[in-house]
PDB file of C-alpha atoms in Angstrom:
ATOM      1  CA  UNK A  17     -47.208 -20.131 -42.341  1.00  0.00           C
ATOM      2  CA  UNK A  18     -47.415 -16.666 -44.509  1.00  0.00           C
ATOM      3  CA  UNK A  19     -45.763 -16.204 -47.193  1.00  0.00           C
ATOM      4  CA  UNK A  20     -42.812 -13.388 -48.023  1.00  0.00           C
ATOM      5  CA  UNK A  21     -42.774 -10.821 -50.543  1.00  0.00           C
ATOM      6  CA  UNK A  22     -39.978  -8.377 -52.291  1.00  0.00           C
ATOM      7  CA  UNK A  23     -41.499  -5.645 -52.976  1.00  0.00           C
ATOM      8  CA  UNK A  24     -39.019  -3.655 -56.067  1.00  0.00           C
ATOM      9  CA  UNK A  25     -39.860  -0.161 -57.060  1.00  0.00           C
ATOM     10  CA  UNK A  26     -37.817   2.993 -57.355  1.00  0.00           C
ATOM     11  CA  UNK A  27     -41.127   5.292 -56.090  1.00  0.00           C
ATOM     12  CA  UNK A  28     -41.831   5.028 -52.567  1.00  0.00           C
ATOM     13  CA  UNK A  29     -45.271   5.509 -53.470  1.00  0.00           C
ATOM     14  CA  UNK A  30     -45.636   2.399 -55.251  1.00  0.00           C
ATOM     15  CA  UNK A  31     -43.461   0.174 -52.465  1.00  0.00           C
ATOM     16  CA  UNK A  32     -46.420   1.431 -50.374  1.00  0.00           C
ATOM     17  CA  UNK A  33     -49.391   0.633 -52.196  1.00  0.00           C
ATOM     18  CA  UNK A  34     -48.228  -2.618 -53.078  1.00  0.00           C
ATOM     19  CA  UNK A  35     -47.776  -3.157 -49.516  1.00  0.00           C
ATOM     20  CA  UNK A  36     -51.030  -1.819 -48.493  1.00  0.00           C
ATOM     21  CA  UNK A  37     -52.804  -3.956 -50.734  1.00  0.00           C
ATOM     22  CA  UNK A  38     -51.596  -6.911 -49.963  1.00  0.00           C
ATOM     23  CA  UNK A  39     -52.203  -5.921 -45.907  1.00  0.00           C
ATOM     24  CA  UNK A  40     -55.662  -5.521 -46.903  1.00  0.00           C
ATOM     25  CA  UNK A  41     -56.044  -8.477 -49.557  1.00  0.00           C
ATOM     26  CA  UNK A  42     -56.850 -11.360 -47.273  1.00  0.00           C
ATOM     27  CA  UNK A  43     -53.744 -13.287 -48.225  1.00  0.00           C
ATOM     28  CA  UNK A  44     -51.523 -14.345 -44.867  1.00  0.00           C
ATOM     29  CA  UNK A  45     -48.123 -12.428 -45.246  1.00  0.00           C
ATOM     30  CA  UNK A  46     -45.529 -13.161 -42.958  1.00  0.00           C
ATOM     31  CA  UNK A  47     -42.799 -10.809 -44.015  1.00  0.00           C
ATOM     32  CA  UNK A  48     -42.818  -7.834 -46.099  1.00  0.00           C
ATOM     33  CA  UNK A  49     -38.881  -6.806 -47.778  1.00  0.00           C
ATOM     34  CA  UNK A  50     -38.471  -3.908 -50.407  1.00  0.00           C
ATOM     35  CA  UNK A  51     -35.826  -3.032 -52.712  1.00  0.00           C
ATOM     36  CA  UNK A  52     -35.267   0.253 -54.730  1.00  0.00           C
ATOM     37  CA  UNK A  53     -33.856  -1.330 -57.648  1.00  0.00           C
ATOM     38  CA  UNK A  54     -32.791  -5.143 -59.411  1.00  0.00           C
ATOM     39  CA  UNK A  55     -29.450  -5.298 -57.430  1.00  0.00           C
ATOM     40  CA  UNK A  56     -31.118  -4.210 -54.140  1.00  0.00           C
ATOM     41  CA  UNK A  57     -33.894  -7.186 -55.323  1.00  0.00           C
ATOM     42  CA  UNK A  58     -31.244  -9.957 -56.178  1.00  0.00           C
ATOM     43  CA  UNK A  59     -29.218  -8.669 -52.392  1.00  0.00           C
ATOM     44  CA  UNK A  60     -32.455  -9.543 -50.731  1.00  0.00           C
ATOM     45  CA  UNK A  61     -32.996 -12.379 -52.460  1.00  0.00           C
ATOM     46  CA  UNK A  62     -29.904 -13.758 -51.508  1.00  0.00           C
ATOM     47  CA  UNK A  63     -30.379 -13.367 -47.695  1.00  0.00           C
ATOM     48  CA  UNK A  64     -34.294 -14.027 -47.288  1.00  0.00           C
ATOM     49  CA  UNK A  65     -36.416 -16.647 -48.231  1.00  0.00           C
ATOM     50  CA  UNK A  66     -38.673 -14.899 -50.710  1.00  0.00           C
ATOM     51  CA  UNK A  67     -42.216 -16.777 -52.074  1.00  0.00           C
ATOM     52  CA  UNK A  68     -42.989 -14.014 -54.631  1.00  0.00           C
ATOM     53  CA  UNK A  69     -41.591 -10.863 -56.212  1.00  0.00           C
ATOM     54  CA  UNK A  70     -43.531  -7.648 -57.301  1.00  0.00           C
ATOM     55  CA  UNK A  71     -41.234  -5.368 -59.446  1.00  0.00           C
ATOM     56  CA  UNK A  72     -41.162  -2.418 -61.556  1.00  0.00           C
ATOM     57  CA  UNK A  73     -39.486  -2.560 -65.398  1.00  0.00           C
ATOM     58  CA  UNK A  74     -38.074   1.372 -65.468  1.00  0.00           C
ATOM     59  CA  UNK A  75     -35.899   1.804 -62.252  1.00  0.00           C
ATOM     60  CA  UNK A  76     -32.436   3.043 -62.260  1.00  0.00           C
ATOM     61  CA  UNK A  77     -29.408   0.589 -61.562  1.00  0.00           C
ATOM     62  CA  UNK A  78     -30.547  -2.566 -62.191  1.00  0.00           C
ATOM     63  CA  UNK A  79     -33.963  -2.240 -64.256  1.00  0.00           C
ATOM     64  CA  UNK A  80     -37.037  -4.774 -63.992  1.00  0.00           C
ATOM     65  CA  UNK A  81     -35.598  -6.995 -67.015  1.00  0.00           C
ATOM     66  CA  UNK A  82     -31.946  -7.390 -65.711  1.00  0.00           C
ATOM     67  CA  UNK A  83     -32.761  -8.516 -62.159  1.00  0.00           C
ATOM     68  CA  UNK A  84     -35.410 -11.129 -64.357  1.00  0.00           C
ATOM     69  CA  UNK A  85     -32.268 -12.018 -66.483  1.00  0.00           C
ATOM     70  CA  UNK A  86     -30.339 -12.650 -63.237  1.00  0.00           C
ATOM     71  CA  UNK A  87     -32.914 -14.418 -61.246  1.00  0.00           C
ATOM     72  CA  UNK A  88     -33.427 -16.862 -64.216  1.00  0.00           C
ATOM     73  CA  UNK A  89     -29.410 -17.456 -63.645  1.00  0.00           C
ATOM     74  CA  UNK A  90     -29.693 -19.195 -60.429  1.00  0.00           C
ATOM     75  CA  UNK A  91     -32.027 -22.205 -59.716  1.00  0.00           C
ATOM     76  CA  UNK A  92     -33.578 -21.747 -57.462  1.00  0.00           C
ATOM     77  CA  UNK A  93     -34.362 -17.960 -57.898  1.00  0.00           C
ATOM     78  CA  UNK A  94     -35.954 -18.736 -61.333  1.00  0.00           C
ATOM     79  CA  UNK A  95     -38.908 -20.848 -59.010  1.00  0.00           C
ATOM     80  CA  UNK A  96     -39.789 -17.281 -57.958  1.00  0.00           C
ATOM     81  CA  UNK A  97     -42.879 -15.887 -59.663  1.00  0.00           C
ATOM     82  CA  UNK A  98     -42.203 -12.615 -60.459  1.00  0.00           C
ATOM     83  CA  UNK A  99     -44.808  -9.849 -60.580  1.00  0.00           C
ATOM     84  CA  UNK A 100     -44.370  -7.031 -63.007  1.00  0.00           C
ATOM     85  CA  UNK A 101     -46.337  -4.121 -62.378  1.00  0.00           C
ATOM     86  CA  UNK A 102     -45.852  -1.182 -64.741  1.00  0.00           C
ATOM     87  CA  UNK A 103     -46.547   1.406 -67.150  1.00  0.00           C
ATOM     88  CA  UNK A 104     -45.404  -0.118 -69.768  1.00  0.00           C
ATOM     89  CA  UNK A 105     -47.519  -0.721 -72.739  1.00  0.00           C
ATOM     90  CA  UNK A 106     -45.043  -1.679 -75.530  1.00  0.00           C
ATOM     91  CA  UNK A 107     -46.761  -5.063 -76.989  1.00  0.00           C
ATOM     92  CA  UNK A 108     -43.277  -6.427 -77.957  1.00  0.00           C
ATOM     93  CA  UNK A 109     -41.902  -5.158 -74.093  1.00  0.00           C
ATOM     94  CA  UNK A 110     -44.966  -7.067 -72.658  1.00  0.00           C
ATOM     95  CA  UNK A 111     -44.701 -10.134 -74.945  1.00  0.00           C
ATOM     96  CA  UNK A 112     -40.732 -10.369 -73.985  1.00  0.00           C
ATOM     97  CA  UNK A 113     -41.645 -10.399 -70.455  1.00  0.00           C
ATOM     98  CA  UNK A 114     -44.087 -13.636 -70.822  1.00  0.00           C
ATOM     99  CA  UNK A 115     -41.543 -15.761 -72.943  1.00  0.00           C
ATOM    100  CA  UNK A 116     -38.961 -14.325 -69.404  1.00  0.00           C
ATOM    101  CA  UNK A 117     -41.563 -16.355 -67.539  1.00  0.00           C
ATOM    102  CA  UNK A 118     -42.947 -13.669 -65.254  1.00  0.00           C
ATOM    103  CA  UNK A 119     -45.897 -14.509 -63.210  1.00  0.00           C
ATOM    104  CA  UNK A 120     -48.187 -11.850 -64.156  1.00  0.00           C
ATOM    105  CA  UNK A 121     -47.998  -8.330 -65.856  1.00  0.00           C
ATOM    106  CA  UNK A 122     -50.245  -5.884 -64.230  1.00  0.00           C
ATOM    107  CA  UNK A 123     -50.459  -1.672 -65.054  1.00  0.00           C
ATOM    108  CA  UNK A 124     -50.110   1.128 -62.846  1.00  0.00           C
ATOM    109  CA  UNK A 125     -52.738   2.099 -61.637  1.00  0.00           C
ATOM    110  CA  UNK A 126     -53.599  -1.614 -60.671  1.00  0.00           C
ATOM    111  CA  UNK A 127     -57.213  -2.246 -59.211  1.00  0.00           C
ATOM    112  CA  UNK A 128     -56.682  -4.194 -55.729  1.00  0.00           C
ATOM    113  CA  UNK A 129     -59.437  -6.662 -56.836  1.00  0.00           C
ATOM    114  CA  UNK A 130     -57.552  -7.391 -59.660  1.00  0.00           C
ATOM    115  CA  UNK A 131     -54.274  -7.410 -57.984  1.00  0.00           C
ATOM    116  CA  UNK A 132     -55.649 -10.174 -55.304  1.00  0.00           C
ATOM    117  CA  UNK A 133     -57.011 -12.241 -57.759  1.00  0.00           C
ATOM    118  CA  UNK A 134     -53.431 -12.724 -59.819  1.00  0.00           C
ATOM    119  CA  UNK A 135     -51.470 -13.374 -56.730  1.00  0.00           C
ATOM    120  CA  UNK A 136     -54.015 -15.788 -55.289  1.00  0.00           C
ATOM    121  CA  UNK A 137     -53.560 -17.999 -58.649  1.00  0.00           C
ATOM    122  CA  UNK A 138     -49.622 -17.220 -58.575  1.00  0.00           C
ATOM    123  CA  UNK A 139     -49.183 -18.654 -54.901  1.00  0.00           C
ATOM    124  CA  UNK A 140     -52.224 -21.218 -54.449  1.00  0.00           C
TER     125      UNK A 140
ATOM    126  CA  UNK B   3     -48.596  21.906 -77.806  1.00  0.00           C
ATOM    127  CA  UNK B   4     -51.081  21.534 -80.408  1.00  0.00           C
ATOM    128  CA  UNK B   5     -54.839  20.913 -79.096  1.00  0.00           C
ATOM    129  CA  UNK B   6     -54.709  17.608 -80.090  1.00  0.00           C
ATOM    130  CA  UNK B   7     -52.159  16.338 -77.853  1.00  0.00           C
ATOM    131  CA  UNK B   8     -53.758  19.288 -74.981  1.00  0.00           C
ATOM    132  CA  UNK B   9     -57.552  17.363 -75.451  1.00  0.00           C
ATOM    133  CA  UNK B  10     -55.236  13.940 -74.987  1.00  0.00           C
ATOM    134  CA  UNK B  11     -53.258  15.139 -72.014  1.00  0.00           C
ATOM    135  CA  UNK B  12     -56.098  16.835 -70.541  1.00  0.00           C
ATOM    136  CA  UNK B  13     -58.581  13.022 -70.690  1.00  0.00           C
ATOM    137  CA  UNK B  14     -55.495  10.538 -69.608  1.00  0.00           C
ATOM    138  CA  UNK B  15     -54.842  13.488 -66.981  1.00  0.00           C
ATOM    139  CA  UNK B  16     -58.461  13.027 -65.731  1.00  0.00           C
ATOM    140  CA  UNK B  17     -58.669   9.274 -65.952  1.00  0.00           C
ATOM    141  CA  UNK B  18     -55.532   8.583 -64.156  1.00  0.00           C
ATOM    142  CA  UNK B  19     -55.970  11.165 -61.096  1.00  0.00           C
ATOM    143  CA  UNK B  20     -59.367   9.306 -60.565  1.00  0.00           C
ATOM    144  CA  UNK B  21     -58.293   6.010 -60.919  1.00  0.00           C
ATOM    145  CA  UNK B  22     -55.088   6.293 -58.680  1.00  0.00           C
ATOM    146  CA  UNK B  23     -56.316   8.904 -56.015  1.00  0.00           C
ATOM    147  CA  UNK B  24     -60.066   9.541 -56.708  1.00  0.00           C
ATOM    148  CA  UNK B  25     -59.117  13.522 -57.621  1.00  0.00           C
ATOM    149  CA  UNK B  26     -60.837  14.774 -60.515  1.00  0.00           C
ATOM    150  CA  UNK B  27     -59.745  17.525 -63.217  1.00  0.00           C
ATOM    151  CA  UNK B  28     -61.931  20.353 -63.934  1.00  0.00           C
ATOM    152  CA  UNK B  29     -60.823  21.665 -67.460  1.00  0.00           C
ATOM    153  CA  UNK B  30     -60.717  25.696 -68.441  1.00  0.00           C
ATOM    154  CA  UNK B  31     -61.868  26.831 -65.203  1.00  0.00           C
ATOM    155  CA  UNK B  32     -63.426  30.298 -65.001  1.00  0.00           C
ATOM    156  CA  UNK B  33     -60.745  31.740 -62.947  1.00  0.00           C
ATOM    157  CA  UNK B  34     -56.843  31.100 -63.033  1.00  0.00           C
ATOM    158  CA  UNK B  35     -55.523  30.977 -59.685  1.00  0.00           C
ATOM    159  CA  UNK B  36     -51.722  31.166 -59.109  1.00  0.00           C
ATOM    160  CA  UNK B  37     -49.342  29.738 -56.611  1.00  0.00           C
ATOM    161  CA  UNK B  38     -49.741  29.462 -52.996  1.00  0.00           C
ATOM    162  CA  UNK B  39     -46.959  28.539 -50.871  1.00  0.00           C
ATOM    163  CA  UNK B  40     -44.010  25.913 -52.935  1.00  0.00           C
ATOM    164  CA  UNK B  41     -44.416  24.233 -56.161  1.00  0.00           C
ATOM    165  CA  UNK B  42     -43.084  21.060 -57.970  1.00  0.00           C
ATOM    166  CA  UNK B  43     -41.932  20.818 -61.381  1.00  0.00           C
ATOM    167  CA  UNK B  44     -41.856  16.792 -62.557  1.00  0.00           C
ATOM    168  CA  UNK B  45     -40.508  16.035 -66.126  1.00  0.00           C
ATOM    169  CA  UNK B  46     -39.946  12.996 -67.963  1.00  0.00           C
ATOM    170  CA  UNK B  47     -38.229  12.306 -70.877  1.00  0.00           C
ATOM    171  CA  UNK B  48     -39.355   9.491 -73.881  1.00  0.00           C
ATOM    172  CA  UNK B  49     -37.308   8.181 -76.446  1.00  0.00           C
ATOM    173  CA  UNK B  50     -38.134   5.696 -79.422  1.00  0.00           C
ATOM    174  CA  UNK B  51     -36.027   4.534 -82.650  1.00  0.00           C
ATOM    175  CA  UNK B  52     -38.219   7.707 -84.550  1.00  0.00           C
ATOM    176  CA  UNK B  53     -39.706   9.853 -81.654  1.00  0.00           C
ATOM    177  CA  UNK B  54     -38.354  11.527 -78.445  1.00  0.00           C
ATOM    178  CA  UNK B  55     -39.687  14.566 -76.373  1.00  0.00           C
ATOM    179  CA  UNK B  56     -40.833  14.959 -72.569  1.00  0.00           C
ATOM    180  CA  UNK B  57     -44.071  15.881 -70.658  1.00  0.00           C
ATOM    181  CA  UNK B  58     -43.989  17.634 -67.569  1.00  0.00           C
ATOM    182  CA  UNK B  59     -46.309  19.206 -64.533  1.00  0.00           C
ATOM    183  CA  UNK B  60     -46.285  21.912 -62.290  1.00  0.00           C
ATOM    184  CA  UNK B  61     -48.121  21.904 -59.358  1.00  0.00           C
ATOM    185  CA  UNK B  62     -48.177  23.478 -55.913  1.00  0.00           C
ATOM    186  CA  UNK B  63     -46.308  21.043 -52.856  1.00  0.00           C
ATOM    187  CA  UNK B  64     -49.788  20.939 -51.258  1.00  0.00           C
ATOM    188  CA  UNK B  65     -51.594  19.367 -53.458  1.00  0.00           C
ATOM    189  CA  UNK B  66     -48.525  16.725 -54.118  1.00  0.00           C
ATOM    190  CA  UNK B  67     -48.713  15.856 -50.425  1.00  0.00           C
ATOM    191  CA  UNK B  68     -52.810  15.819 -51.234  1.00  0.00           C
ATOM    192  CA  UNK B  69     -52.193  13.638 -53.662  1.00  0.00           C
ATOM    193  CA  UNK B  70     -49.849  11.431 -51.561  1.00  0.00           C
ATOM    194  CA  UNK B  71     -52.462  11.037 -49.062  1.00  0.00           C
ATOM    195  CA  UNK B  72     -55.001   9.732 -51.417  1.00  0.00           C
ATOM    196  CA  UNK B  73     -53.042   7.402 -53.080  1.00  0.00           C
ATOM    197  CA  UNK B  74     -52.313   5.119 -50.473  1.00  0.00           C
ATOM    198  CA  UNK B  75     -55.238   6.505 -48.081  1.00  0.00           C
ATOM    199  CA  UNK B  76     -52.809   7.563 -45.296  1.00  0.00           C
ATOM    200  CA  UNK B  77     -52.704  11.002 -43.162  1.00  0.00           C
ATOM    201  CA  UNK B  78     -49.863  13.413 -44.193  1.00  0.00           C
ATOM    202  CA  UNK B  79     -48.372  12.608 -40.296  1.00  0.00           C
ATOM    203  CA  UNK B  80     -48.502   9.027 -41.279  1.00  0.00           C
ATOM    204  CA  UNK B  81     -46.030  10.079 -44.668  1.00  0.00           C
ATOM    205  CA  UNK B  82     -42.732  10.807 -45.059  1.00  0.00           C
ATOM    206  CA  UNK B  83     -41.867  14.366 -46.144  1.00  0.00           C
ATOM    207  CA  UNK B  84     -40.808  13.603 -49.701  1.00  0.00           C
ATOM    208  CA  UNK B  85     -44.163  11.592 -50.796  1.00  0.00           C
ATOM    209  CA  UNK B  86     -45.863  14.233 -52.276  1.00  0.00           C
ATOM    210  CA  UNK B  87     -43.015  14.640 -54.350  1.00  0.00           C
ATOM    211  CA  UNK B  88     -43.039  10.938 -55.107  1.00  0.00           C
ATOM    212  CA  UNK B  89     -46.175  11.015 -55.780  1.00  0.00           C
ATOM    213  CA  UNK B  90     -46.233  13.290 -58.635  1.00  0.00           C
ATOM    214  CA  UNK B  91     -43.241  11.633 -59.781  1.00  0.00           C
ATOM    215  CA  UNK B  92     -45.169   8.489 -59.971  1.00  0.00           C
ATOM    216  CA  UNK B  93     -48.299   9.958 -61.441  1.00  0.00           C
ATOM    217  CA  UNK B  94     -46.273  11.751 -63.939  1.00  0.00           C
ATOM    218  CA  UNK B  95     -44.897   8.171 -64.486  1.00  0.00           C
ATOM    219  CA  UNK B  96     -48.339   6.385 -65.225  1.00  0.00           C
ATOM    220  CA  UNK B  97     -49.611   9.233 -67.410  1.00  0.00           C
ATOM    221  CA  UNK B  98     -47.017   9.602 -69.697  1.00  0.00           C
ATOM    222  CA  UNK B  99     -47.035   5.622 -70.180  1.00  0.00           C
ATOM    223  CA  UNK B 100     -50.976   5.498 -71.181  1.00  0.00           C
ATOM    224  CA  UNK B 101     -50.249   8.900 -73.320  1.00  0.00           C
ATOM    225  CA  UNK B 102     -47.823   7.749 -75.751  1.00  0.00           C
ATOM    226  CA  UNK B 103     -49.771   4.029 -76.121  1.00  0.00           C
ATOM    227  CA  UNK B 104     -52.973   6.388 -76.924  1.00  0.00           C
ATOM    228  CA  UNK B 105     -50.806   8.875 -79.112  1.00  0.00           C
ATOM    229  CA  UNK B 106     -48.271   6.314 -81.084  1.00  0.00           C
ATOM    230  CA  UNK B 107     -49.923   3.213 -80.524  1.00  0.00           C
ATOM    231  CA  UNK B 108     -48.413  -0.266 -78.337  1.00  0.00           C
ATOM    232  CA  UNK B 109     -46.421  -1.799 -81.624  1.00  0.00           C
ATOM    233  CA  UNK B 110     -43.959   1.286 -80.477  1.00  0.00           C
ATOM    234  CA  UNK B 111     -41.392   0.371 -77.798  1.00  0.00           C
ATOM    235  CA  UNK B 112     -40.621   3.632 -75.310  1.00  0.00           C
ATOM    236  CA  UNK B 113     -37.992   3.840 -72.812  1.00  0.00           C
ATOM    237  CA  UNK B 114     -38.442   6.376 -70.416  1.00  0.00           C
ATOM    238  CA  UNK B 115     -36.126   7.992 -67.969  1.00  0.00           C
ATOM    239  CA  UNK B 116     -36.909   8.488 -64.402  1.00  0.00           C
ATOM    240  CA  UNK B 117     -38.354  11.488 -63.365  1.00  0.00           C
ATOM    241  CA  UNK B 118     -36.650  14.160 -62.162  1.00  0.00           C
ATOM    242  CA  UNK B 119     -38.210  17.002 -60.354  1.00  0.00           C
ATOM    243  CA  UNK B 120     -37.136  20.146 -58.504  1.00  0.00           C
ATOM    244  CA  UNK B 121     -39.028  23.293 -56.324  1.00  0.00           C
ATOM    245  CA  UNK B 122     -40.794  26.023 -57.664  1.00  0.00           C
ATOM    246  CA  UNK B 123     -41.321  29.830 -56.798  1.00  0.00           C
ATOM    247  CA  UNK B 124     -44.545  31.701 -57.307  1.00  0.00           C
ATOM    248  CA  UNK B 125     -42.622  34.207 -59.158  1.00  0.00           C
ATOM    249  CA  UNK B 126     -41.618  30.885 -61.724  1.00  0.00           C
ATOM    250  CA  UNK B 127     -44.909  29.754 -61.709  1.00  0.00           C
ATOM    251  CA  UNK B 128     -46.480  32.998 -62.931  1.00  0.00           C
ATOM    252  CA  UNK B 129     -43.315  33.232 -65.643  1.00  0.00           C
ATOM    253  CA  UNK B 130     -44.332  29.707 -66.924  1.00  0.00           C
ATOM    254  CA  UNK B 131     -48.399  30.618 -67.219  1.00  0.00           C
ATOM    255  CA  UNK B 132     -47.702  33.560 -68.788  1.00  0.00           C
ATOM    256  CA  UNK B 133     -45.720  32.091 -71.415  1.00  0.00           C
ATOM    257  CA  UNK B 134     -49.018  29.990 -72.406  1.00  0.00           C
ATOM    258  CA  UNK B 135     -47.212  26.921 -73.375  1.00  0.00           C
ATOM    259  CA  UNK B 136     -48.701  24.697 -70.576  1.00  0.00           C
ATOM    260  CA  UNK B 137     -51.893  23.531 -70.318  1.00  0.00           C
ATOM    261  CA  UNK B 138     -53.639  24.930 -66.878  1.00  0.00           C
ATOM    262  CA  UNK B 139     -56.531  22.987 -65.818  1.00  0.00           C
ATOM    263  CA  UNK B 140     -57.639  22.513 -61.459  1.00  0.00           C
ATOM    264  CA  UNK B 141     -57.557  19.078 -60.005  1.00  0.00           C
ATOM    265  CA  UNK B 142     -59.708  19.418 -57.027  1.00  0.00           C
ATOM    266  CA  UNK B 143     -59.930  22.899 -57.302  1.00  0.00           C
ATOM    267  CA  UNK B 144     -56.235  23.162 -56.967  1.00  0.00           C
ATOM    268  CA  UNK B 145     -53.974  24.444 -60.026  1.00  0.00           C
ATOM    269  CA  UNK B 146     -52.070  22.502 -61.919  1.00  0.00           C
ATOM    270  CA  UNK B 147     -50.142  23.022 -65.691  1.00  0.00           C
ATOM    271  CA  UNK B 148     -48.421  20.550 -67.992  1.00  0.00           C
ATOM    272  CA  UNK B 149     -47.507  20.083 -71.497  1.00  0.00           C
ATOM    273  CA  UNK B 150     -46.139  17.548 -73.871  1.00  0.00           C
ATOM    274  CA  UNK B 151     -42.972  18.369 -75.810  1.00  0.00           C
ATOM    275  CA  UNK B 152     -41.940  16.086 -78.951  1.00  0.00           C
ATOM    276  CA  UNK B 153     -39.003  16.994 -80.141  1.00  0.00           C
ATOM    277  CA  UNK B 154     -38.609  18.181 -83.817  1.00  0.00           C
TER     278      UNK B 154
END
């Protein structure tokens, strides 16, 4: 069985390319959901069965950091490996993200070698 | 904008177009040419506890939806109609992140609002590069200005 993946980025462009390359990454995804914001995120969450996030920090509504805040709330949300993948380049942002317990922290533009390789250890 | 920040804008310019959509920027071109059709004006604003400003671009709508297409390696039919829009938006996004690291450094903690953008006449265009503030440089042979604003 694949697994399922919340995509959560404000740009369309972004939702897309994630999407694309994981389509072409040769990891077996079953279903593929997508949220413009945290609350849109934690909605999905609540109604799918989701094996790993990918989400942006700066989005309007709910940011990046809030929906990670909210996740780590509920128990079994906070099994979720979350994804960041971002501009951001604030050391202190990046090093409060790790001790949040995301998965991984990539930048925009990502390199789809790069971006297979950290969700293969994150889900294997 | 002083040509420090113009010599910065212009090389994270160039290294993000070719990293996210293989487009590359051609820098004082030997002619200027102007507006063809719609343009897009992106802008996003930064603020820190000492520093705030914005950078924004102006480009023409065909080249957005270029740059749409070569992003996520799709034909415009395949697209929706705002993703050349979006995709500005989003490169505007990744340039102004790698911009202030290279300018102020990563111990400085940025927020940044979303970007906002809205459409362009030829007649605006030509107001804007006359006024000399922008950098103009081609991407692909296709026109393009932006500058970097910190406030005072």
């Amino acid at each position: 069985m694949g697994y399922n993946v919340l995509i959560v980025d404000d740009s369309m462009i972004i939702r897309k390319m994630v999407a694309k390359t994981l389509g072409i990454s040769d990891l077996d995804i079953s279903e593929y959901y997508f949220a413009e914001n945290g609350r849109e995120a934690l909605k999905q969450l609540e109604t799918h069965w989701v094996d790993i996030v990918f989400a942006d920090i700066n989005m309007p509504v709910m940011n990046g950091m809030e929906m990670i805040e909210a996740m780590g709330k509920k128990d079994l949300l906070s099994q979720i490996p979350v994804v960041i993948i971002s501009t951001e380049r604030s050391r202190e942002r990046i090093e409060k993200l790790k001790a949040m317990g995301i998965g991984a922290y990539l930048q925009k533009p990502f390199v789809p070698e790069e971006f297979a390789r950290v969700v293969k250890a994150l889900l294997h | 904008m002083n040509q420090t920040d113009r010599a910065l804008l212009l090389h994270i310019f160039a290294s993000v177009f070719e990293d996210f959509a293989f487009m590359f920027v051609e820098d004082d071109p030997d002619e200027a040419p102007g507006l063809q059709g719609a343009g897009v004006q992106t802008r996003i604003d930064f603020k820190s506890t000492s520093d705030s400003g914005y950078m924004e671009v102006i480009a023409p709508l065909d080249f957005c939806n270029e740059l749409a297409e070569n992003i996520l390696g799709a034909d415009e039919e395949e697209l929706p109609e705002d993703a050349g829009e979006n995709a500005l938006k989003e490169f505007l996004n990744v340039s102004c992140g790698y911009f202030l690291a290279e300018k102020f450094g990563t111990e400085v903690v940025f927020d940044l609002t979303i970007p906002g953008t809205r459409e362009i006449s030829g007649k605006q265009w030509a107001a804007v590069f006359e006024a000399g503030d922008h950098a103009y440089f081609l991407v692909d042979e296709s026109p393009m200005m932006a500058r970097f604003v910190l406030d005072s």
